[in-house]
Amino acid sequence: MVPRASFARAARRTLRPQCSRTPNHRRTLASANSAGYSYETGEVNGIKFASRDIPGPTTQLALVARAGTRFQVFPGFAEGLEKFAFKSTYKRSSLRITREAELLGAELFAYHSRENLVIGAKFLREDLPYFTELLGEVISKTRFTRHELHEEVIRVIKLNQHSILANTDQMALNSAHSVAFHRGLGTALHPTSSVPITQYLHEQELATFSQAAYAKPNFAIVANGASHDELQKWVGEFYNDSPATPPKDFPAIETKPSKYYGGEERIAHDGGNNMIIAFPGSGAYTGGHYKPEIAVLSSLLGGQSYIKWSPGFSLLARACKAQTQAHVSTRNLSYSDAGLLTISLEGKASHIRDASQAVVDILKAISGGDIEKDDIQKAIAKAKFRTLEAGQNIGTGLELTGAGLVQSGKASNLDGIAEAIEGVTEDAVKKAAKSLLEGKATVSTVGDLFVLPFAEEIGLHSSKFWIPVKKQFLPNTQSLQQFTMSSAWKAAGLTYNRYLAVAARVVRRSLKEQPRLQAEKRGEMDLRFAKWTNGKQGENKSLATANASAMAEGAHEQQQ
């Protein structure tokens, strides 16, 4: 057997013969003046890239593509493309990629969000050429074989589908996005078990979609812990095979502006209780839809304490102190051209009901000016810290920077964001809370629907799927597109078997006489029975005839 150390040295020599570097490219530490939060951006051969040369012996490299669930052309394509990362290419098998990464002590990762697909690696600083080449190979030379699709990719996707069925938090979050944005951002992060992914997910179509997702205008390379000049050199060398434009014979990746709708959805579930109250939030800073007052309002509402042995300063933490079995948290989910301010409640149904009312009461108090200036200052400081922490975080910073380069051609300016948050006034926060209450809310409820409240019960505006008419629930004429027969028979109080019987009878009666008689004959049943005596079967008799005879004999005996 070849010793591990010998193979590692041989692998580096054979895999990177072209990567000989001059001594000035073999630095182990970045210069002191480069250790800031900002990324240095550039473009080579039509490919956008950014780097942050911070001191340290390791590097994290990521390719951020505009291929999240919002931009997928068919269900499951974003997750399928993610699962095919680091599979067999035309140069290397998936086993070889795995073994080489292990020998170099690296970590490979791939994930997708609602807007982005991120493929990357963590490795020692001197291995930047190898992994820059590997990512370029993944996006341009993946084979998309049928056996890998059916034996590995689809199998893992179906396992994820089953796990989501038990995750009420994920179900509520997907529901909130669907109600708030419908399509685009409303697409579930992972396809649910009811989505027929095998109908859409084929290796040829997925390979064509990869050419659109990995076209030069749709992705960016971001490195943390790498020299800008060195990254530019290897990106220019290893990404020449990427298409300059998406294929014309395939559905284009839609980039329609997001539109907020709002509404309410309720899902019965016995695995837990979750309720999400959401409003239009703040978009990403690079997309031109950033609202710093929403970030401050999110910190002001809060709910979750980040200080040990203290409930925290946030208004929801203090208001929900009595609801000990309800966990409350507030987040602003920002996207390129929209955002969703979510207040998530999880725990015991009765405690969630009381806490949800407190959420609305707090928003009304903020909009009315019933708030201390000290709380506003604390919220501003917390919002600023969250923003700077997210930018300093390597993983989050890579995706934010890459998405900004793809969408607007610029990276996030943390200093500008911090200044915008510091400039938020008390009046701006009040106006933001007032506008949320006056608009249409998004309410998604999963769990015990008998206890969990409706949106109007806690004082929120939301669309209604059903209105009461003559003690029956009929679909609202303005929501006919959301009407389904399954909701109709449930709202009418029928069991499913009774619903089928009624529907079948109506269909039979609508037929002409001859077909109707034939259909009714098919619906007739004749049950027969036989009495066994001393191990011998008696005569077969009609159950209906026997019952009628028994009832007649019983009536005759009563008359006597």
XYZ file of C-alpha atoms in Angstrom:
560
model
C 0.000 0.000 0.000
C 1.264 3.468 -0.855
C 1.890 5.551 2.295
C -0.573 8.406 2.784
C 2.136 11.053 3.050
C 3.788 9.905 -0.181
C 0.483 9.975 -2.073
C -0.310 13.438 -0.748
C 3.027 14.786 -2.039
C 2.564 13.035 -5.375
C -1.005 14.304 -5.714
C 0.100 17.878 -5.238
C 2.884 17.527 -7.799
C 0.714 15.841 -10.460
C -2.476 17.827 -9.962
C -0.839 21.238 -9.956
C 2.076 21.184 -12.357
C 0.981 24.495 -13.793
C 0.679 26.108 -10.389
C 4.303 26.835 -9.676
C 4.448 30.098 -7.911
C 7.043 32.701 -7.248
C 7.982 33.320 -3.608
C 5.820 36.430 -3.345
C 2.729 34.224 -3.931
C 3.563 31.903 -1.026
C 2.756 34.247 1.794
C 1.281 32.595 4.867
C -0.042 35.778 6.435
C -1.783 38.776 4.930
C -0.509 42.264 5.464
C -1.857 44.128 8.446
C -3.615 46.796 6.450
C -5.782 44.210 4.651
C -7.365 42.802 7.790
C -10.568 44.807 7.482
C -14.185 43.903 7.015
C -14.439 45.045 3.388
C -13.868 42.832 0.376
C -11.745 43.976 -2.539
C -13.663 43.358 -5.762
C -12.624 42.847 -9.356
C -13.553 41.269 -12.680
C -11.573 39.076 -15.051
C -12.858 37.608 -18.337
C -16.402 38.615 -17.417
C -16.294 36.862 -14.020
C -16.825 38.916 -10.869
C -14.712 38.059 -7.839
C -13.912 39.453 -4.408
C -11.347 38.702 -1.723
C -10.583 39.660 1.848
C -6.954 39.065 2.707
C -7.109 38.549 6.452
C -4.171 37.089 8.401
C -4.256 33.354 8.908
C -3.057 30.023 7.521
C -6.439 28.936 6.071
C -8.666 30.128 3.249
C -12.357 29.769 2.518
C -13.410 29.936 -1.127
C -16.999 30.001 -2.379
C -18.808 30.240 -5.681
C -22.146 32.042 -5.267
C -24.606 31.501 -8.142
C -28.024 32.978 -8.753
C -29.659 29.543 -8.660
C -31.705 29.383 -5.455
C -35.303 28.203 -5.338
C -36.511 31.628 -6.438
C -34.744 31.256 -9.787
C -35.217 27.545 -10.490
C -37.149 26.868 -13.684
C -38.700 23.602 -12.435
C -39.355 22.185 -8.944
C -36.338 20.585 -7.300
C -33.730 22.009 -9.677
C -31.980 24.153 -7.067
C -31.589 21.241 -4.681
C -30.659 18.892 -7.522
C -27.885 21.222 -8.634
C -26.654 21.485 -5.045
C -26.573 17.706 -4.597
C -24.609 17.262 -7.840
C -21.783 19.471 -6.553
C -18.533 17.479 -6.309
C -20.008 14.491 -8.151
C -18.253 12.941 -11.141
C -16.827 15.343 -13.720
C -15.259 14.697 -17.126
C -11.824 14.917 -15.471
C -12.325 13.287 -12.075
C -14.662 10.827 -10.388
C -16.472 11.783 -7.213
C -14.293 9.286 -5.317
C -11.126 10.946 -6.572
C -12.415 14.401 -5.609
C -13.216 13.124 -2.123
C -9.854 11.421 -1.645
C -7.846 14.402 -2.881
C -9.751 16.778 -0.607
C -9.054 14.472 2.339
C -5.359 14.277 1.536
C -5.168 18.065 1.468
C -7.054 18.290 4.787
C -9.872 20.315 3.226
C -13.619 20.533 3.760
C -16.107 20.743 0.871
C -19.601 22.172 1.237
C -22.634 23.087 -0.840
C -25.997 24.556 0.122
C -28.727 26.697 -1.350
C -30.937 29.474 -0.052
C -33.980 31.066 -1.602
C -31.848 33.145 -3.946
C -28.377 31.634 -4.032
C -26.552 28.373 -4.580
C -23.240 28.291 -2.725
C -20.468 25.803 -3.505
C -17.203 26.106 -1.648
C -14.246 24.702 0.226
C -12.139 25.379 3.321
C -8.445 24.565 2.983
C -4.870 25.546 3.758
C -3.832 28.841 2.227
C -1.219 27.404 -0.143
C -3.831 25.128 -1.796
C -5.795 28.006 -3.348
C -4.885 27.054 -6.983
C -6.149 23.487 -6.612
C -9.531 24.401 -5.146
C -10.041 27.335 -7.487
C -9.601 24.858 -10.332
C -11.892 22.324 -8.641
C -14.801 24.778 -8.327
C -14.372 25.762 -11.965
C -14.465 22.094 -12.901
C -17.625 21.508 -10.853
C -19.610 24.220 -12.620
C -18.418 23.479 -16.170
C -17.535 19.777 -16.374
C -19.979 17.898 -14.088
C -21.291 14.855 -15.983
C -24.832 14.700 -14.506
C -25.033 10.921 -14.862
C -28.335 9.091 -14.598
C -27.179 6.617 -11.956
C -25.955 9.405 -9.656
C -29.254 11.245 -10.093
C -31.470 8.285 -9.211
C -29.244 6.437 -6.744
C -27.894 9.391 -4.772
C -29.417 12.785 -5.573
C -33.133 11.941 -5.664
C -32.739 9.524 -2.752
C -31.305 12.268 -0.542
C -33.950 14.768 -1.692
C -36.700 12.345 -0.683
C -35.103 11.873 2.730
C -35.171 15.659 3.154
C -38.826 15.670 2.156
C -39.692 13.218 4.920
C -37.702 15.184 7.503
C -39.644 18.362 6.671
C -42.937 16.617 7.481
C -41.891 16.482 11.146
C -40.351 19.980 11.239
C -43.189 22.355 12.105
C -40.840 25.346 12.231
C -39.718 24.771 8.635
C -43.311 24.160 7.552
C -44.440 27.452 9.079
C -41.553 29.373 7.500
C -42.229 27.908 4.052
C -45.908 28.670 4.485
C -45.170 32.278 5.460
C -43.034 32.818 2.356
C -45.631 31.189 0.123
C -48.438 33.356 1.489
C -46.319 36.516 1.422
C -44.768 36.203 -2.048
C -46.639 33.370 -3.827
C -44.089 32.467 -6.532
C -40.400 33.341 -6.621
C -39.405 33.943 -3.005
C -42.556 32.038 -2.028
C -41.157 28.765 -3.383
C -40.369 26.321 -0.580
C -36.689 26.046 0.310
C -36.947 22.268 -0.134
C -39.633 20.516 -2.235
C -42.357 19.027 -0.071
C -43.345 15.370 -0.257
C -46.377 16.231 -2.394
C -44.227 17.764 -5.158
C -43.703 15.266 -8.035
C -39.995 16.019 -8.445
C -39.372 12.901 -10.545
C -41.696 14.389 -13.142
C -39.347 17.345 -13.614
C -35.914 16.234 -12.405
C -34.031 14.651 -15.317
C -30.301 14.619 -15.905
C -30.450 16.322 -19.334
C -32.636 19.208 -18.152
C -30.549 19.616 -15.004
C -27.367 19.797 -17.068
C -28.919 22.491 -19.266
C -30.091 24.429 -16.213
C -26.539 24.331 -14.858
C -25.336 26.106 -18.011
C -27.820 28.906 -17.297
C -27.078 29.043 -13.561
C -23.311 28.975 -14.094
C -23.193 31.445 -16.966
C -20.665 34.183 -16.241
C -23.229 36.919 -15.422
C -24.926 34.643 -12.856
C -22.126 33.758 -10.448
C -19.255 35.289 -8.513
C -16.146 33.940 -6.764
C -15.463 35.088 -3.196
C -12.441 34.218 -1.055
C -11.691 34.911 2.572
C -8.004 34.717 3.467
C -6.536 35.009 -0.036
C -4.481 37.587 -1.884
C -6.511 39.602 -4.372
C -3.851 39.371 -7.094
C -3.434 35.640 -6.617
C -7.183 35.002 -6.737
C -7.458 37.084 -9.904
C -4.698 35.011 -11.514
C -6.312 31.626 -10.857
C -9.864 32.741 -11.650
C -8.680 34.040 -15.010
C -6.977 30.714 -15.717
C -9.539 28.138 -14.589
C -12.914 29.627 -15.572
C -12.575 30.050 -19.320
C -14.968 27.129 -19.998
C -17.927 28.854 -18.323
C -20.535 30.007 -20.886
C -20.766 33.745 -21.429
C -24.564 33.623 -21.838
C -27.295 31.172 -20.792
C -28.536 28.672 -23.419
C -31.298 30.078 -25.624
C -33.210 26.781 -26.004
C -34.004 26.550 -22.283
C -36.475 28.544 -20.145
C -34.767 31.725 -18.990
C -34.118 32.319 -15.299
C -36.844 34.774 -14.322
C -35.816 37.896 -12.463
C -39.218 39.510 -11.964
C -39.391 41.943 -9.033
C -40.808 40.392 -5.897
C -44.331 41.406 -4.916
C -45.745 41.164 -1.407
C -49.301 39.800 -1.064
C -49.928 38.691 2.530
C -52.678 36.493 3.898
C -53.208 33.586 6.250
C -52.683 29.829 6.107
C -53.421 27.251 8.791
C -52.000 23.719 8.822
C -53.092 21.095 11.345
C -50.180 19.127 12.828
C -49.756 17.030 15.955
C -45.960 17.255 16.058
C -45.666 20.740 17.546
C -47.030 24.281 17.467
C -45.576 27.149 15.464
C -46.986 30.495 14.488
C -45.256 33.067 12.305
C -46.508 36.647 12.096
C -44.757 38.397 9.229
C -44.772 41.795 7.525
C -42.917 43.379 4.588
C -39.321 43.765 5.744
C -36.041 45.239 4.580
C -34.186 44.057 1.496
C -30.445 43.611 1.211
C -28.245 46.684 1.341
C -26.755 45.991 -2.094
C -30.169 45.748 -3.756
C -31.363 49.295 -3.050
C -34.267 48.127 -0.862
C -32.577 48.443 2.508
C -34.632 49.925 5.370
C -32.502 50.496 8.487
C -35.589 51.286 10.593
C -36.797 47.703 10.040
C -33.515 46.369 11.407
C -33.921 48.552 14.503
C -37.580 47.518 14.875
C -36.556 43.862 14.683
C -34.073 44.317 17.528
C -36.593 46.352 19.511
C -39.224 43.605 19.294
C -36.692 40.853 19.927
C -38.061 38.144 22.168
C -34.953 36.042 22.622
C -32.371 37.052 25.187
C -28.668 36.941 24.340
C -27.549 37.768 27.885
C -27.277 34.960 30.424
C -29.634 35.041 33.444
C -31.583 37.911 31.925
C -34.803 38.014 29.867
C -33.244 40.804 27.808
C -34.264 44.383 27.119
C -36.516 43.625 24.120
C -40.192 44.470 24.409
C -41.457 40.989 23.539
C -39.116 39.387 26.074
C -40.690 41.482 28.817
C -44.257 41.217 27.546
C -44.127 37.413 27.180
C -42.435 36.733 30.497
C -45.538 34.919 31.792
C -45.698 32.633 28.722
C -42.828 30.439 29.864
C -43.658 27.671 27.385
C -43.571 29.909 24.323
C -40.332 30.819 22.565
C -40.504 34.140 20.710
C -37.913 35.514 18.268
C -37.856 38.270 15.645
C -35.795 38.247 12.447
C -35.627 40.253 9.271
C -35.050 37.948 6.316
C -33.511 40.143 3.630
C -33.394 39.367 -0.077
C -32.171 41.260 -3.130
C -35.379 43.241 -3.726
C -37.604 42.439 -0.750
C -37.595 41.369 2.875
C -39.780 39.602 5.397
C -39.919 40.683 9.039
C -40.893 37.515 10.896
C -41.986 37.077 14.500
C -41.798 33.367 15.254
C -43.640 31.768 18.168
C -43.043 28.150 19.154
C -44.193 26.061 22.112
C -47.436 25.280 23.909
C -50.519 26.278 21.933
C -52.218 28.216 24.734
C -49.029 30.166 25.482
C -48.543 30.946 21.781
C -52.114 32.275 21.676
C -51.429 34.709 24.517
C -47.996 35.685 23.201
C -49.382 36.412 19.701
C -51.791 38.923 21.209
C -48.873 40.533 23.022
C -47.036 40.905 19.694
C -49.870 42.962 18.214
C -50.243 45.012 21.402
C -46.522 45.838 21.385
C -46.654 46.943 17.739
C -49.613 49.185 18.521
C -47.733 50.667 21.476
C -44.675 51.405 19.306
C -46.762 53.010 16.565
C -48.500 55.151 19.190
C -45.224 56.415 20.614
C -45.539 54.549 23.925
C -41.897 53.588 24.074
C -38.843 54.694 26.027
C -35.935 56.412 24.290
C -33.545 54.168 26.169
C -35.128 51.119 24.485
C -34.634 52.724 21.074
C -30.940 53.324 21.773
C -30.489 49.730 22.899
C -32.234 48.491 19.760
C -30.004 50.631 17.524
C -26.884 49.274 19.213
C -28.158 45.700 18.898
C -29.070 46.126 15.229
C -25.640 47.580 14.489
C -23.931 44.697 16.274
C -25.980 42.088 14.388
C -25.140 43.673 11.044
C -21.412 43.957 11.699
C -21.282 40.462 13.167
C -22.972 39.025 10.055
C -20.433 40.827 7.850
C -17.524 39.637 9.971
C -18.792 36.049 9.944
C -16.925 34.281 7.168
C -19.747 32.041 5.931
C -22.408 34.722 5.943
C -20.061 37.310 4.484
C -19.149 35.066 1.544
C -22.770 34.602 0.450
C -23.744 38.241 1.035
C -20.744 39.499 -0.922
C -21.217 37.068 -3.787
C -24.939 37.795 -4.034
C -24.247 41.516 -4.070
C -21.736 41.158 -6.894
C -24.161 39.103 -8.995
C -27.211 41.270 -8.376
C -25.790 44.770 -8.375
C -22.082 44.482 -9.101
C -21.021 45.674 -5.663
C -20.240 44.100 -2.315
C -21.828 45.030 0.989
C -20.485 48.204 2.560
C -20.627 47.488 6.276
C -19.553 50.991 7.215
C -22.418 52.445 5.187
C -24.920 50.057 6.748
C -23.727 50.894 10.257
C -24.055 54.630 9.559
C -27.583 54.124 8.232
C -28.600 52.247 11.375
C -27.079 54.884 13.618
C -29.139 57.522 11.799
C -32.478 55.874 12.579
C -34.744 58.115 14.657
C -37.559 57.322 17.043
C -40.098 58.739 14.596
C -38.843 56.442 11.835
C -39.381 53.401 14.048
C -42.903 54.579 14.944
C -43.811 55.099 11.295
C -42.455 51.678 10.392
C -44.575 49.969 13.070
C -47.656 51.945 12.021
C -47.242 51.008 8.359
C -46.961 47.331 9.277
C -50.218 47.385 11.221
C -52.059 49.294 8.501
C -50.955 46.881 5.788
C -51.803 43.241 5.254
C -50.022 40.822 7.552
C -48.856 37.305 6.787
C -49.865 34.728 9.385
C -48.887 31.056 9.104
C -50.029 28.686 11.813
C -49.003 25.048 12.227
C -50.172 22.823 15.069
C -53.277 22.637 17.253
C -55.676 24.815 15.259
C -58.402 24.472 17.878
C -56.339 26.602 20.282
C -54.111 28.686 18.012
C -55.782 31.959 17.014
C -56.782 33.374 13.649
C -55.217 36.614 12.461
C -58.370 38.668 12.957
C -58.733 37.357 16.509
C -55.521 39.129 17.504
C -56.293 42.277 15.517
C -54.377 41.796 12.271
C -55.502 42.405 8.708
C -55.315 39.364 6.451
C -57.180 37.947 3.476
C -60.019 35.523 4.145
C -60.391 32.319 2.207
C -63.918 31.669 3.502
C -66.912 33.741 4.538
C -70.028 32.486 6.428
C -73.226 32.421 4.308
C -76.435 30.794 5.659
C -74.521 28.655 8.125
C -72.359 27.240 5.346
C -68.813 28.075 4.410
C -68.463 29.057 0.779
C -65.376 30.328 -1.007
C -64.849 34.048 -1.158
C -65.425 35.116 -4.765
C -62.228 37.163 -4.625
C -60.192 34.074 -3.712
C -61.524 31.510 -6.196
C -58.024 30.731 -7.413
C -57.191 29.493 -3.909
C -60.348 27.376 -3.660
C -59.907 23.594 -3.517
C -62.485 20.797 -3.228
C -60.650 19.303 -0.283
C -61.376 22.485 1.673
C -65.016 22.433 0.563
C -65.954 19.068 2.026
C -63.988 19.768 5.198
C -65.709 23.118 5.675
C -69.107 21.466 5.124
C -68.434 19.038 7.974
C -68.461 15.894 5.786
C -66.253 12.858 6.069
C -64.297 11.958 2.980
C -66.337 8.767 2.383
C -69.573 10.718 2.687
C -68.207 13.357 0.302
C -67.421 10.650 -2.279
C -70.892 9.112 -1.943
C -72.624 12.466 -2.434
C -70.427 13.354 -5.404
C -71.023 9.967 -7.054
C -74.803 10.240 -6.570
C -74.851 13.729 -8.117
C -72.868 12.513 -11.131
C -75.171 9.497 -11.663
C -78.302 11.631 -11.476
C -76.950 14.023 -14.092
C -76.722 11.245 -16.704
C -79.377 10.356 -19.271
C -81.782 7.603 -18.319
C -80.116 4.593 -19.998
C -76.543 5.375 -18.792
C -77.991 6.346 -15.394
C -79.646 2.935 -14.965
C -76.446 1.176 -15.894
C -74.450 3.312 -13.463
C -76.934 2.684 -10.658
C -76.692 -1.064 -11.251
C -72.947 -0.850 -10.812
C -73.533 0.835 -7.478
C -75.880 -1.918 -6.198
C -74.490 -4.526 -3.821
C -75.990 -7.866 -2.751
C -74.523 -9.384 0.386
C -75.208 -13.106 0.891
C -74.580 -15.390 3.841
C -74.738 -19.056 4.704
C -75.228 -20.825 8.029
C -72.792 -23.612 8.880
C -74.067 -26.631 10.874
C -71.898 -29.589 11.925
C -69.174 -28.476 9.578
C -71.456 -28.224 6.544
C -72.422 -25.036 4.699
C -76.096 -24.292 4.413
C -77.994 -22.525 1.667
C -76.699 -19.088 0.457
C -79.298 -16.463 1.309
C -79.540 -12.770 0.528
C -78.761 -10.660 3.576
C -81.300 -7.995 2.562
C -84.063 -10.603 2.039
C -83.257 -12.301 5.329
C -83.349 -8.982 7.213
C -86.669 -8.064 5.645
C -88.152 -11.470 6.561
C -86.861 -11.217 10.123
C -88.332 -7.725 10.524
C -91.691 -8.915 9.155
C -91.774 -11.892 11.535
C -90.872 -9.646 14.455
C -93.665 -7.226 13.597
C -96.176 -10.098 13.270
C -95.239 -11.502 16.673
C -95.663 -8.065 18.286
C -99.163 -7.747 16.810
C -100.151 -11.127 18.295
